[in-house]
Each structure stands twice: as C-alpha cells, then as structure tokens.
Amino acid sequence: MAQIENNNGDGRWSLHGMTALVTGGTRGIGHAIVEELASFGATIYTCSRNKKDLDECLEKWQKKGYKVNGSTCDLFLEDHRNQLIENATEYFNGKLDILVNNAAVCIPKETNNITSADCSLMMGTNFEASYNLCQLAYPFLNASGKASIVFISSVSGIMAIPFVSLYAATKGAINQLTKNLACEWGKDNIRVNAVAPWIIDTALTDTVAEDFESKDVEKLIKRTPISRMGKPNEVSSLVAYLCFPAAAYITGQIICVDGGKTVSGFP
C-alpha cells in the first residue's frame, strides 16, 4: 500500500511527521491500525507478546516502505509497560503524538465460571495496562501540543452480550475513562476518544465464537442492518480519522462501529 498524499496543502488529512504507539499491532484490528496510520505517513512503534509474529510483520512493513518498529511486550506486566514506553520514545527521539490502546484479551465464560485468574488477566490487560500507558505517555503527549489517544473499546461495553460479562466490564471502564481523560487533559491539547467495534472478523472473534453455538453467533451478527461481521480495516479507518488534525475538535466520544445502531439486551 503506497502512502496517501495530502493534496490540500494544510495537513488536515495527513499524519506526516507524527509518531504513534499502537499496542498489539501484529494481528487483527491492531495490525490494520498500524497499516492505516503508516499509509498516511505516521511513524509507528508497536508491540506483541509473540516475537515471531512481530518479526514477520516488521519485515513485511519494511518492504512496503512503512516506518514501523516494535518490541515484544506483555502488557499485563508493569515493568514491560515501562520498557515499552522507553523503547517507543527512544525510537521517536522523545516525541509521541498518538497513543492507540488496542491490545486486549477476552475469556468468554458464564459469570459463575470466571476465576480470579481470569479476572486478574482481563482487568490487568484490558483496563489497567491502558490506564497505566496513558499515565506513562502523558509527559510526551503533553509536549506534543496536538496529541490524540484512541482506545479500542467494544460494543459489549455499552450493551449486554452473553458470556462476556467481565470483558464487557473492562470495556465499560475504558468508555468512562475516555470521557474523564478528555475532560482532564483537554487543557493540554490531548484529545481522547474510543472506538467500540461490534463483531469484527479477527482471530480473537474466532476464539470467542468457539464458545458459542453457531445459531447464537448468527443472531449476534444479524443484530445490525448490514448483517455481517465487520473487517479490521473498517475499524482502522475510523481510528485514523480521529488521529487526523481534521478531527481536532472531537474528543470524549465513544463511537460504535457496528453496521448501524445495535439493540440492547441478549439476542
């Protein structure tokens, strides 16, 4: 994919010269976000728990001419998060304009079967890690003067979906954090928004779907006017928009990517 040039001359639709840290960038939505931002000229740093996946992606991105680097990281671990910010800001020469908190885990179970280990892993990875990365990145984002944080949330944080009560709770917490940080850090010219996808065709969705009956998955998919799963690049395009200077007046929003407004409650 060639980089897309901004033709109007004012830079509103370009990310040239901007730097972005994207967590979990080697698969699914995260991978699409890295490619989307890089195609508009941003320099990217990403991470993955899997070194093989990371090395393969970095090689492919280099061949495409994208400016992307990354390192292995388990966001559940605080020392790994500290090291990630250190690595990214060193790569960016101390500059950070965009933080995309994408990485998450989902363990679909009925509430009675959720263990303390499940709770620790999902809360630690999905919420605590994102919260802490915002704290660690704040000095660099503050210095940017035109910074943007985008959380990848979920429609499950807004409406009820079976078997993901804890995952949904972490995403509901992310939605509230989005609003609070937008108000708290608006004075520092840091915009904060969340993108809340519905069912997107990724490996994570495949893993979750294994715990559902096929008829239940079909019911969930049909709860949107488009009646199909979304694609990762249909999420990444919205993330890119929120990072553009053209979106400079948009903050504190939780935007659903769901093929139309979903209805509340179980299918």
PDB file of C-alpha atoms in Angstrom:
ATOM      1  CA  MET A   1       0.000   0.000   0.000  1.00  0.00           C
ATOM      2  CA  ALA A   2       1.503   3.311  -1.056  1.00  0.00           C
ATOM      3  CA  GLN A   3       1.418   6.230   1.309  1.00  0.00           C
ATOM      4  CA  ILE A   4      -1.517   8.543   0.653  1.00  0.00           C
ATOM      5  CA  GLU A   5      -0.523  12.093  -0.072  1.00  0.00           C
ATOM      6  CA  ASN A   6      -2.423  15.045   1.332  1.00  0.00           C
ATOM      7  CA  ASN A   7      -3.339  17.283  -1.621  1.00  0.00           C
ATOM      8  CA  ASN A   8      -4.963  20.273   0.031  1.00  0.00           C
ATOM      9  CA  GLY A   9      -1.718  21.625   1.491  1.00  0.00           C
ATOM     10  CA  ASP A  10      -2.961  22.340   5.021  1.00  0.00           C
ATOM     11  CA  GLY A  11      -2.098  18.951   6.532  1.00  0.00           C
ATOM     12  CA  ARG A  12      -5.583  18.316   7.922  1.00  0.00           C
ATOM     13  CA  TRP A  13      -5.762  14.883   6.304  1.00  0.00           C
ATOM     14  CA  SER A  14      -2.161  13.802   6.782  1.00  0.00           C
ATOM     15  CA  LEU A  15      -0.132  12.182   9.550  1.00  0.00           C
ATOM     16  CA  HIS A  16       3.249  13.021   8.050  1.00  0.00           C
ATOM     17  CA  GLY A  17       5.752  13.888  10.773  1.00  0.00           C
ATOM     18  CA  MET A  18       3.575  12.367  13.503  1.00  0.00           C
ATOM     19  CA  THR A  19       4.513   9.456  15.758  1.00  0.00           C
ATOM     20  CA  ALA A  20       2.183   6.766  17.074  1.00  0.00           C
ATOM     21  CA  LEU A  21       2.411   3.947  19.609  1.00  0.00           C
ATOM     22  CA  VAL A  22      -0.073   1.162  18.790  1.00  0.00           C
ATOM     23  CA  THR A  23      -0.337  -1.772  21.202  1.00  0.00           C
ATOM     24  CA  GLY A  24      -0.987  -5.261  19.872  1.00  0.00           C
ATOM     25  CA  GLY A  25      -0.201  -4.292  16.301  1.00  0.00           C
ATOM     26  CA  THR A  26       0.608  -7.637  14.704  1.00  0.00           C
ATOM     27  CA  ARG A  27      -2.883  -9.114  14.411  1.00  0.00           C
ATOM     28  CA  GLY A  28      -6.469  -8.200  13.666  1.00  0.00           C
ATOM     29  CA  ILE A  29      -7.598  -4.655  14.342  1.00  0.00           C
ATOM     30  CA  GLY A  30      -4.192  -3.614  15.690  1.00  0.00           C
ATOM     31  CA  HIS A  31      -2.451  -4.757  12.510  1.00  0.00           C
ATOM     32  CA  ALA A  32      -4.939  -2.824  10.408  1.00  0.00           C
ATOM     33  CA  ILE A  33      -4.396   0.298  12.539  1.00  0.00           C
ATOM     34  CA  VAL A  34      -0.618   0.137  12.088  1.00  0.00           C
ATOM     35  CA  GLU A  35      -1.008  -0.126   8.319  1.00  0.00           C
ATOM     36  CA  GLU A  36      -3.654   2.614   8.190  1.00  0.00           C
ATOM     37  CA  LEU A  37      -1.647   5.150  10.189  1.00  0.00           C
ATOM     38  CA  ALA A  38       1.570   4.278   8.368  1.00  0.00           C
ATOM     39  CA  SER A  39      -0.124   4.727   4.987  1.00  0.00           C
ATOM     40  CA  PHE A  40      -0.907   8.317   5.955  1.00  0.00           C
ATOM     41  CA  GLY A  41       2.732   8.998   6.825  1.00  0.00           C
ATOM     42  CA  ALA A  42       2.957   8.352  10.561  1.00  0.00           C
ATOM     43  CA  THR A  43       5.986   6.706  12.135  1.00  0.00           C
ATOM     44  CA  ILE A  44       4.789   3.753  14.227  1.00  0.00           C
ATOM     45  CA  TYR A  45       6.019   1.754  17.197  1.00  0.00           C
ATOM     46  CA  THR A  46       4.099  -1.377  18.135  1.00  0.00           C
ATOM     47  CA  CYS A  47       4.356  -4.444  20.352  1.00  0.00           C
ATOM     48  CA  SER A  48       3.379  -8.079  20.566  1.00  0.00           C
ATOM     49  CA  ARG A  49       3.825 -10.930  23.016  1.00  0.00           C
ATOM     50  CA  ASN A  50       4.887 -13.142  20.097  1.00  0.00           C
ATOM     51  CA  LYS A  51       8.368 -12.380  18.705  1.00  0.00           C
ATOM     52  CA  LYS A  52       7.833 -14.468  15.576  1.00  0.00           C
ATOM     53  CA  ASP A  53       4.660 -12.562  14.671  1.00  0.00           C
ATOM     54  CA  LEU A  54       6.391  -9.255  15.353  1.00  0.00           C
ATOM     55  CA  ASP A  55       9.467 -10.038  13.263  1.00  0.00           C
ATOM     56  CA  GLU A  56       7.349 -11.222  10.332  1.00  0.00           C
ATOM     57  CA  CYS A  57       5.185  -8.094  10.417  1.00  0.00           C
ATOM     58  CA  LEU A  58       8.162  -5.733  10.703  1.00  0.00           C
ATOM     59  CA  GLU A  59       9.757  -7.376   7.669  1.00  0.00           C
ATOM     60  CA  LYS A  60       6.562  -7.006   5.619  1.00  0.00           C
ATOM     61  CA  TRP A  61       6.089  -3.386   6.671  1.00  0.00           C
ATOM     62  CA  GLN A  62       9.678  -2.560   5.782  1.00  0.00           C
ATOM     63  CA  LYS A  63       9.095  -3.964   2.280  1.00  0.00           C
ATOM     64  CA  LYS A  64       6.017  -1.751   1.953  1.00  0.00           C
ATOM     65  CA  GLY A  65       8.089   1.283   2.853  1.00  0.00           C
ATOM     66  CA  TYR A  66       6.328   1.906   6.141  1.00  0.00           C
ATOM     67  CA  LYS A  67       8.213   3.445   9.057  1.00  0.00           C
ATOM     68  CA  VAL A  68       7.420   0.875  11.759  1.00  0.00           C
ATOM     69  CA  ASN A  69       9.444  -0.598  14.597  1.00  0.00           C
ATOM     70  CA  GLY A  70       8.454  -2.624  17.642  1.00  0.00           C
ATOM     71  CA  SER A  71       9.374  -4.915  20.505  1.00  0.00           C
ATOM     72  CA  THR A  72       7.975  -7.867  22.425  1.00  0.00           C
ATOM     73  CA  CYS A  73       5.885  -6.902  25.425  1.00  0.00           C
ATOM     74  CA  ASP A  74       3.363  -8.467  27.783  1.00  0.00           C
ATOM     75  CA  LEU A  75       1.182  -5.510  28.724  1.00  0.00           C
ATOM     76  CA  PHE A  76      -0.091  -7.373  31.782  1.00  0.00           C
ATOM     77  CA  LEU A  77       3.324  -6.752  33.388  1.00  0.00           C
ATOM     78  CA  GLU A  78       4.115  -3.281  34.712  1.00  0.00           C
ATOM     79  CA  ASP A  79       7.840  -3.476  34.005  1.00  0.00           C
ATOM     80  CA  HIS A  80       7.069  -4.426  30.397  1.00  0.00           C
ATOM     81  CA  ARG A  81       4.848  -1.362  30.065  1.00  0.00           C
ATOM     82  CA  ASN A  82       7.593   0.882  31.388  1.00  0.00           C
ATOM     83  CA  GLN A  83      10.059  -0.653  28.953  1.00  0.00           C
ATOM     84  CA  LEU A  84       7.614  -0.246  26.058  1.00  0.00           C
ATOM     85  CA  ILE A  85       7.259   3.492  26.624  1.00  0.00           C
ATOM     86  CA  GLU A  86      11.027   3.813  26.987  1.00  0.00           C
ATOM     87  CA  ASN A  87      11.616   1.900  23.741  1.00  0.00           C
ATOM     88  CA  ALA A  88       8.971   3.810  21.798  1.00  0.00           C
ATOM     89  CA  THR A  89      10.025   7.280  22.898  1.00  0.00           C
ATOM     90  CA  GLU A  90      13.660   6.440  22.240  1.00  0.00           C
ATOM     91  CA  TYR A  91      12.701   5.359  18.709  1.00  0.00           C
ATOM     92  CA  PHE A  92      10.741   8.606  18.301  1.00  0.00           C
ATOM     93  CA  ASN A  93      13.574  10.733  19.741  1.00  0.00           C
ATOM     94  CA  GLY A  94      11.387  11.740  22.674  1.00  0.00           C
ATOM     95  CA  LYS A  95       8.339  12.619  20.569  1.00  0.00           C
ATOM     96  CA  LEU A  96       4.917  10.999  20.851  1.00  0.00           C
ATOM     97  CA  ASP A  97       1.753  12.336  19.216  1.00  0.00           C
ATOM     98  CA  ILE A  98      -0.624   9.359  19.163  1.00  0.00           C
ATOM     99  CA  LEU A  99      -1.335   6.515  21.586  1.00  0.00           C
ATOM    100  CA  VAL A 100      -3.678   3.733  20.432  1.00  0.00           C
ATOM    101  CA  ASN A 101      -4.564   1.356  23.266  1.00  0.00           C
ATOM    102  CA  ASN A 102      -5.675  -1.639  21.220  1.00  0.00           C
ATOM    103  CA  ALA A 103      -4.378  -4.822  22.895  1.00  0.00           C
ATOM    104  CA  ALA A 104      -6.909  -6.843  24.889  1.00  0.00           C
ATOM    105  CA  VAL A 105      -7.810 -10.380  25.906  1.00  0.00           C
ATOM    106  CA  CYS A 106     -11.247 -11.994  26.109  1.00  0.00           C
ATOM    107  CA  ILE A 107     -12.093 -15.169  28.013  1.00  0.00           C
ATOM    108  CA  PRO A 108     -15.753 -15.955  27.239  1.00  0.00           C
ATOM    109  CA  LYS A 109     -17.407 -17.747  30.144  1.00  0.00           C
ATOM    110  CA  GLU A 110     -20.593 -17.611  32.122  1.00  0.00           C
ATOM    111  CA  THR A 111     -20.134 -15.321  35.102  1.00  0.00           C
ATOM    112  CA  ASN A 112     -20.257 -18.165  37.640  1.00  0.00           C
ATOM    113  CA  ASN A 113     -17.273 -19.795  35.941  1.00  0.00           C
ATOM    114  CA  ILE A 114     -14.982 -16.756  35.882  1.00  0.00           C
ATOM    115  CA  THR A 115     -11.922 -17.371  38.085  1.00  0.00           C
ATOM    116  CA  SER A 116      -9.807 -14.889  39.988  1.00  0.00           C
ATOM    117  CA  ALA A 117      -7.016 -15.563  37.466  1.00  0.00           C
ATOM    118  CA  ASP A 118      -9.399 -14.710  34.597  1.00  0.00           C
ATOM    119  CA  CYS A 119     -10.379 -11.515  36.385  1.00  0.00           C
ATOM    120  CA  SER A 120      -6.785 -10.503  37.039  1.00  0.00           C
ATOM    121  CA  LEU A 121      -5.736 -11.163  33.436  1.00  0.00           C
ATOM    122  CA  MET A 122      -8.607  -9.325  31.753  1.00  0.00           C
ATOM    123  CA  MET A 123      -8.690  -6.368  34.126  1.00  0.00           C
ATOM    124  CA  GLY A 124      -4.900  -6.130  34.099  1.00  0.00           C
ATOM    125  CA  THR A 125      -4.502  -6.329  30.329  1.00  0.00           C
ATOM    126  CA  ASN A 126      -7.632  -4.568  29.105  1.00  0.00           C
ATOM    127  CA  PHE A 127      -8.006  -1.799  31.663  1.00  0.00           C
ATOM    128  CA  GLU A 128      -5.039  -1.400  33.993  1.00  0.00           C
ATOM    129  CA  ALA A 129      -2.473  -1.595  31.183  1.00  0.00           C
ATOM    130  CA  SER A 130      -4.304   1.003  29.084  1.00  0.00           C
ATOM    131  CA  TYR A 131      -4.731   3.288  32.093  1.00  0.00           C
ATOM    132  CA  ASN A 132      -1.055   2.967  33.043  1.00  0.00           C
ATOM    133  CA  LEU A 133       0.180   3.524  29.474  1.00  0.00           C
ATOM    134  CA  CYS A 134      -1.760   6.788  29.399  1.00  0.00           C
ATOM    135  CA  GLN A 135      -0.017   7.822  32.606  1.00  0.00           C
ATOM    136  CA  LEU A 136       3.412   6.853  31.283  1.00  0.00           C
ATOM    137  CA  ALA A 137       2.834   8.515  27.922  1.00  0.00           C
ATOM    138  CA  TYR A 138       1.342  11.715  29.347  1.00  0.00           C
ATOM    139  CA  PRO A 139       4.569  13.799  29.539  1.00  0.00           C
ATOM    140  CA  PHE A 140       5.316  13.062  25.887  1.00  0.00           C
ATOM    141  CA  LEU A 141       1.743  13.603  24.706  1.00  0.00           C
ATOM    142  CA  ASN A 142       1.583  16.837  26.686  1.00  0.00           C
ATOM    143  CA  ALA A 143       4.742  18.064  24.970  1.00  0.00           C
ATOM    144  CA  SER A 144       3.246  17.292  21.553  1.00  0.00           C
ATOM    145  CA  GLY A 145       0.665  20.064  21.706  1.00  0.00           C
ATOM    146  CA  LYS A 146      -1.562  18.136  19.271  1.00  0.00           C
ATOM    147  CA  ALA A 147      -1.839  14.682  20.799  1.00  0.00           C
ATOM    148  CA  SER A 148      -4.523  12.043  20.455  1.00  0.00           C
ATOM    149  CA  ILE A 149      -5.351   8.937  22.487  1.00  0.00           C
ATOM    150  CA  VAL A 150      -7.654   6.339  20.946  1.00  0.00           C
ATOM    151  CA  PHE A 151      -8.930   3.391  22.962  1.00  0.00           C
ATOM    152  CA  ILE A 152     -10.251   0.309  21.190  1.00  0.00           C
ATOM    153  CA  SER A 153     -13.314  -0.454  23.265  1.00  0.00           C
ATOM    154  CA  SER A 154     -16.241  -2.716  22.340  1.00  0.00           C
ATOM    155  CA  VAL A 155     -19.970  -2.539  21.810  1.00  0.00           C
ATOM    156  CA  SER A 156     -20.096  -5.025  24.708  1.00  0.00           C
ATOM    157  CA  GLY A 157     -19.126  -2.126  26.971  1.00  0.00           C
ATOM    158  CA  ILE A 158     -22.375  -0.403  26.025  1.00  0.00           C
ATOM    159  CA  MET A 159     -24.909  -3.223  25.634  1.00  0.00           C
ATOM    160  CA  ALA A 160     -25.371  -6.718  27.042  1.00  0.00           C
ATOM    161  CA  ILE A 161     -23.829  -9.697  25.252  1.00  0.00           C
ATOM    162  CA  PRO A 162     -23.852 -13.232  26.740  1.00  0.00           C
ATOM    163  CA  PHE A 163     -20.741 -14.933  28.158  1.00  0.00           C
ATOM    164  CA  VAL A 164     -18.520 -11.824  28.237  1.00  0.00           C
ATOM    165  CA  SER A 165     -19.627 -10.021  31.413  1.00  0.00           C
ATOM    166  CA  LEU A 166     -16.101  -9.398  32.667  1.00  0.00           C
ATOM    167  CA  TYR A 167     -14.689  -8.433  29.279  1.00  0.00           C
ATOM    168  CA  ALA A 168     -17.653  -6.086  28.871  1.00  0.00           C
ATOM    169  CA  ALA A 169     -16.939  -4.563  32.287  1.00  0.00           C
ATOM    170  CA  THR A 170     -13.355  -3.782  31.263  1.00  0.00           C
ATOM    171  CA  LYS A 171     -14.609  -2.069  28.123  1.00  0.00           C
ATOM    172  CA  GLY A 172     -17.253  -0.156  30.062  1.00  0.00           C
ATOM    173  CA  ALA A 173     -14.448   1.099  32.287  1.00  0.00           C
ATOM    174  CA  ILE A 174     -12.500   2.149  29.192  1.00  0.00           C
ATOM    175  CA  ASN A 175     -15.530   4.097  27.952  1.00  0.00           C
ATOM    176  CA  GLN A 176     -15.759   6.042  31.201  1.00  0.00           C
ATOM    177  CA  LEU A 177     -12.001   6.621  31.259  1.00  0.00           C
ATOM    178  CA  THR A 178     -12.273   8.075  27.760  1.00  0.00           C
ATOM    179  CA  LYS A 179     -14.693  10.743  28.975  1.00  0.00           C
ATOM    180  CA  ASN A 180     -12.731  11.559  32.120  1.00  0.00           C
ATOM    181  CA  LEU A 181      -9.363  11.900  30.382  1.00  0.00           C
ATOM    182  CA  ALA A 182     -10.907  14.001  27.617  1.00  0.00           C
ATOM    183  CA  CYS A 183     -12.052  16.494  30.252  1.00  0.00           C
ATOM    184  CA  GLU A 184      -8.928  16.290  32.407  1.00  0.00           C
ATOM    185  CA  TRP A 185      -6.378  16.528  29.609  1.00  0.00           C
ATOM    186  CA  GLY A 186      -8.244  18.773  27.183  1.00  0.00           C
ATOM    187  CA  LYS A 187      -6.349  21.751  28.604  1.00  0.00           C
ATOM    188  CA  ASP A 188      -3.129  20.034  27.493  1.00  0.00           C
ATOM    189  CA  ASN A 189      -4.359  19.663  23.899  1.00  0.00           C
ATOM    190  CA  ILE A 190      -4.656  15.896  24.305  1.00  0.00           C
ATOM    191  CA  ARG A 191      -7.802  14.549  22.672  1.00  0.00           C
ATOM    192  CA  VAL A 192      -9.189  11.228  23.945  1.00  0.00           C
ATOM    193  CA  ASN A 193     -11.719   9.085  22.078  1.00  0.00           C
ATOM    194  CA  ALA A 194     -12.793   5.439  21.947  1.00  0.00           C
ATOM    195  CA  VAL A 195     -13.802   3.267  19.024  1.00  0.00           C
ATOM    196  CA  ALA A 196     -16.226   0.499  20.002  1.00  0.00           C
ATOM    197  CA  PRO A 197     -16.389  -2.279  17.396  1.00  0.00           C
ATOM    198  CA  TRP A 198     -19.136  -4.853  17.143  1.00  0.00           C
ATOM    199  CA  ILE A 199     -18.193  -8.330  15.818  1.00  0.00           C
ATOM    200  CA  ILE A 200     -15.079  -7.930  13.682  1.00  0.00           C
ATOM    201  CA  ASP A 201     -13.627 -10.776  11.618  1.00  0.00           C
ATOM    202  CA  THR A 202     -10.398 -11.469  13.536  1.00  0.00           C
ATOM    203  CA  ALA A 203      -8.643 -14.379  15.237  1.00  0.00           C
ATOM    204  CA  LEU A 204      -9.979 -13.106  18.581  1.00  0.00           C
ATOM    205  CA  THR A 205     -13.530 -13.353  17.255  1.00  0.00           C
ATOM    206  CA  ASP A 206     -12.841 -16.900  16.075  1.00  0.00           C
ATOM    207  CA  THR A 207     -11.649 -17.835  19.571  1.00  0.00           C
ATOM    208  CA  VAL A 208     -14.736 -16.344  21.213  1.00  0.00           C
ATOM    209  CA  ALA A 209     -17.049 -17.936  18.622  1.00  0.00           C
ATOM    210  CA  GLU A 210     -15.823 -21.391  19.600  1.00  0.00           C
ATOM    211  CA  ASP A 211     -17.713 -20.953  22.869  1.00  0.00           C
ATOM    212  CA  PHE A 212     -20.989 -20.028  21.169  1.00  0.00           C
ATOM    213  CA  GLU A 213     -23.449 -22.141  19.256  1.00  0.00           C
ATOM    214  CA  SER A 214     -23.402 -21.242  15.548  1.00  0.00           C
ATOM    215  CA  LYS A 215     -27.043 -20.131  15.742  1.00  0.00           C
ATOM    216  CA  ASP A 216     -26.150 -17.707  18.560  1.00  0.00           C
ATOM    217  CA  VAL A 217     -23.305 -16.211  16.521  1.00  0.00           C
ATOM    218  CA  GLU A 218     -25.675 -15.761  13.592  1.00  0.00           C
ATOM    219  CA  LYS A 219     -28.174 -13.989  15.868  1.00  0.00           C
ATOM    220  CA  LEU A 220     -25.476 -11.601  17.080  1.00  0.00           C
ATOM    221  CA  ILE A 221     -24.319 -10.822  13.548  1.00  0.00           C
ATOM    222  CA  LYS A 222     -27.878 -10.208  12.357  1.00  0.00           C
ATOM    223  CA  ARG A 223     -28.412  -7.566  15.021  1.00  0.00           C
ATOM    224  CA  THR A 224     -27.080  -4.904  12.657  1.00  0.00           C
ATOM    225  CA  PRO A 225     -28.687  -3.570   9.452  1.00  0.00           C
ATOM    226  CA  ILE A 226     -25.664  -4.711   7.403  1.00  0.00           C
ATOM    227  CA  SER A 227     -25.978  -8.255   8.867  1.00  0.00           C
ATOM    228  CA  ARG A 228     -22.331  -9.232   8.584  1.00  0.00           C
ATOM    229  CA  MET A 229     -19.106  -9.110  10.566  1.00  0.00           C
ATOM    230  CA  GLY A 230     -17.003  -6.009  10.205  1.00  0.00           C
ATOM    231  CA  LYS A 231     -13.491  -6.022   8.773  1.00  0.00           C
ATOM    232  CA  PRO A 232     -10.401  -4.778  10.638  1.00  0.00           C
ATOM    233  CA  ASN A 233      -9.802  -2.012   8.078  1.00  0.00           C
ATOM    234  CA  GLU A 234     -13.353  -0.780   8.658  1.00  0.00           C
ATOM    235  CA  VAL A 235     -12.281  -0.026  12.220  1.00  0.00           C
ATOM    236  CA  SER A 236      -8.798   1.295  11.448  1.00  0.00           C
ATOM    237  CA  SER A 237     -10.184   3.922   9.076  1.00  0.00           C
ATOM    238  CA  LEU A 238     -12.123   5.495  11.953  1.00  0.00           C
ATOM    239  CA  VAL A 239      -9.065   5.365  14.211  1.00  0.00           C
ATOM    240  CA  ALA A 240      -7.038   7.185  11.555  1.00  0.00           C
ATOM    241  CA  TYR A 241      -9.730   9.858  11.234  1.00  0.00           C
ATOM    242  CA  LEU A 242      -9.671  10.508  14.979  1.00  0.00           C
ATOM    243  CA  CYS A 243      -5.894  10.999  14.766  1.00  0.00           C
ATOM    244  CA  PHE A 244      -6.028  13.489  11.875  1.00  0.00           C
ATOM    245  CA  PRO A 245      -5.675  17.215  12.566  1.00  0.00           C
ATOM    246  CA  ALA A 246      -9.046  17.397  10.766  1.00  0.00           C
ATOM    247  CA  ALA A 247     -10.609  15.832  13.886  1.00  0.00           C
ATOM    248  CA  ALA A 248      -9.075  18.411  16.228  1.00  0.00           C
ATOM    249  CA  TYR A 249     -12.439  19.350  17.756  1.00  0.00           C
ATOM    250  CA  ILE A 250     -13.544  15.779  18.509  1.00  0.00           C
ATOM    251  CA  THR A 251     -12.855  14.448  21.996  1.00  0.00           C
ATOM    252  CA  GLY A 252     -14.572  12.428  24.717  1.00  0.00           C
ATOM    253  CA  GLN A 253     -16.533  10.327  22.216  1.00  0.00           C
ATOM    254  CA  ILE A 254     -17.275   6.595  22.196  1.00  0.00           C
ATOM    255  CA  ILE A 255     -18.021   5.778  18.558  1.00  0.00           C
ATOM    256  CA  CYS A 256     -19.582   2.433  17.664  1.00  0.00           C
ATOM    257  CA  VAL A 257     -18.516   0.522  14.568  1.00  0.00           C
ATOM    258  CA  ASP A 258     -21.437  -1.843  14.252  1.00  0.00           C
ATOM    259  CA  GLY A 259     -23.091  -1.564  10.849  1.00  0.00           C
ATOM    260  CA  GLY A 260     -25.853   0.541  12.381  1.00  0.00           C
ATOM    261  CA  LYS A 261     -27.253   1.022  15.876  1.00  0.00           C
ATOM    262  CA  THR A 262     -27.439  -2.235  17.827  1.00  0.00           C
ATOM    263  CA  VAL A 263     -30.282  -3.046  20.178  1.00  0.00           C
ATOM    264  CA  SER A 264     -29.819  -3.641  23.879  1.00  0.00           C
ATOM    265  CA  GLY A 265     -30.056  -6.970  25.604  1.00  0.00           C
ATOM    266  CA  PHE A 266     -29.340 -10.581  24.737  1.00  0.00           C
ATOM    267  CA  PRO A 267     -30.430 -11.994  21.359  1.00  0.00           C
TER     268      PRO A 267
END
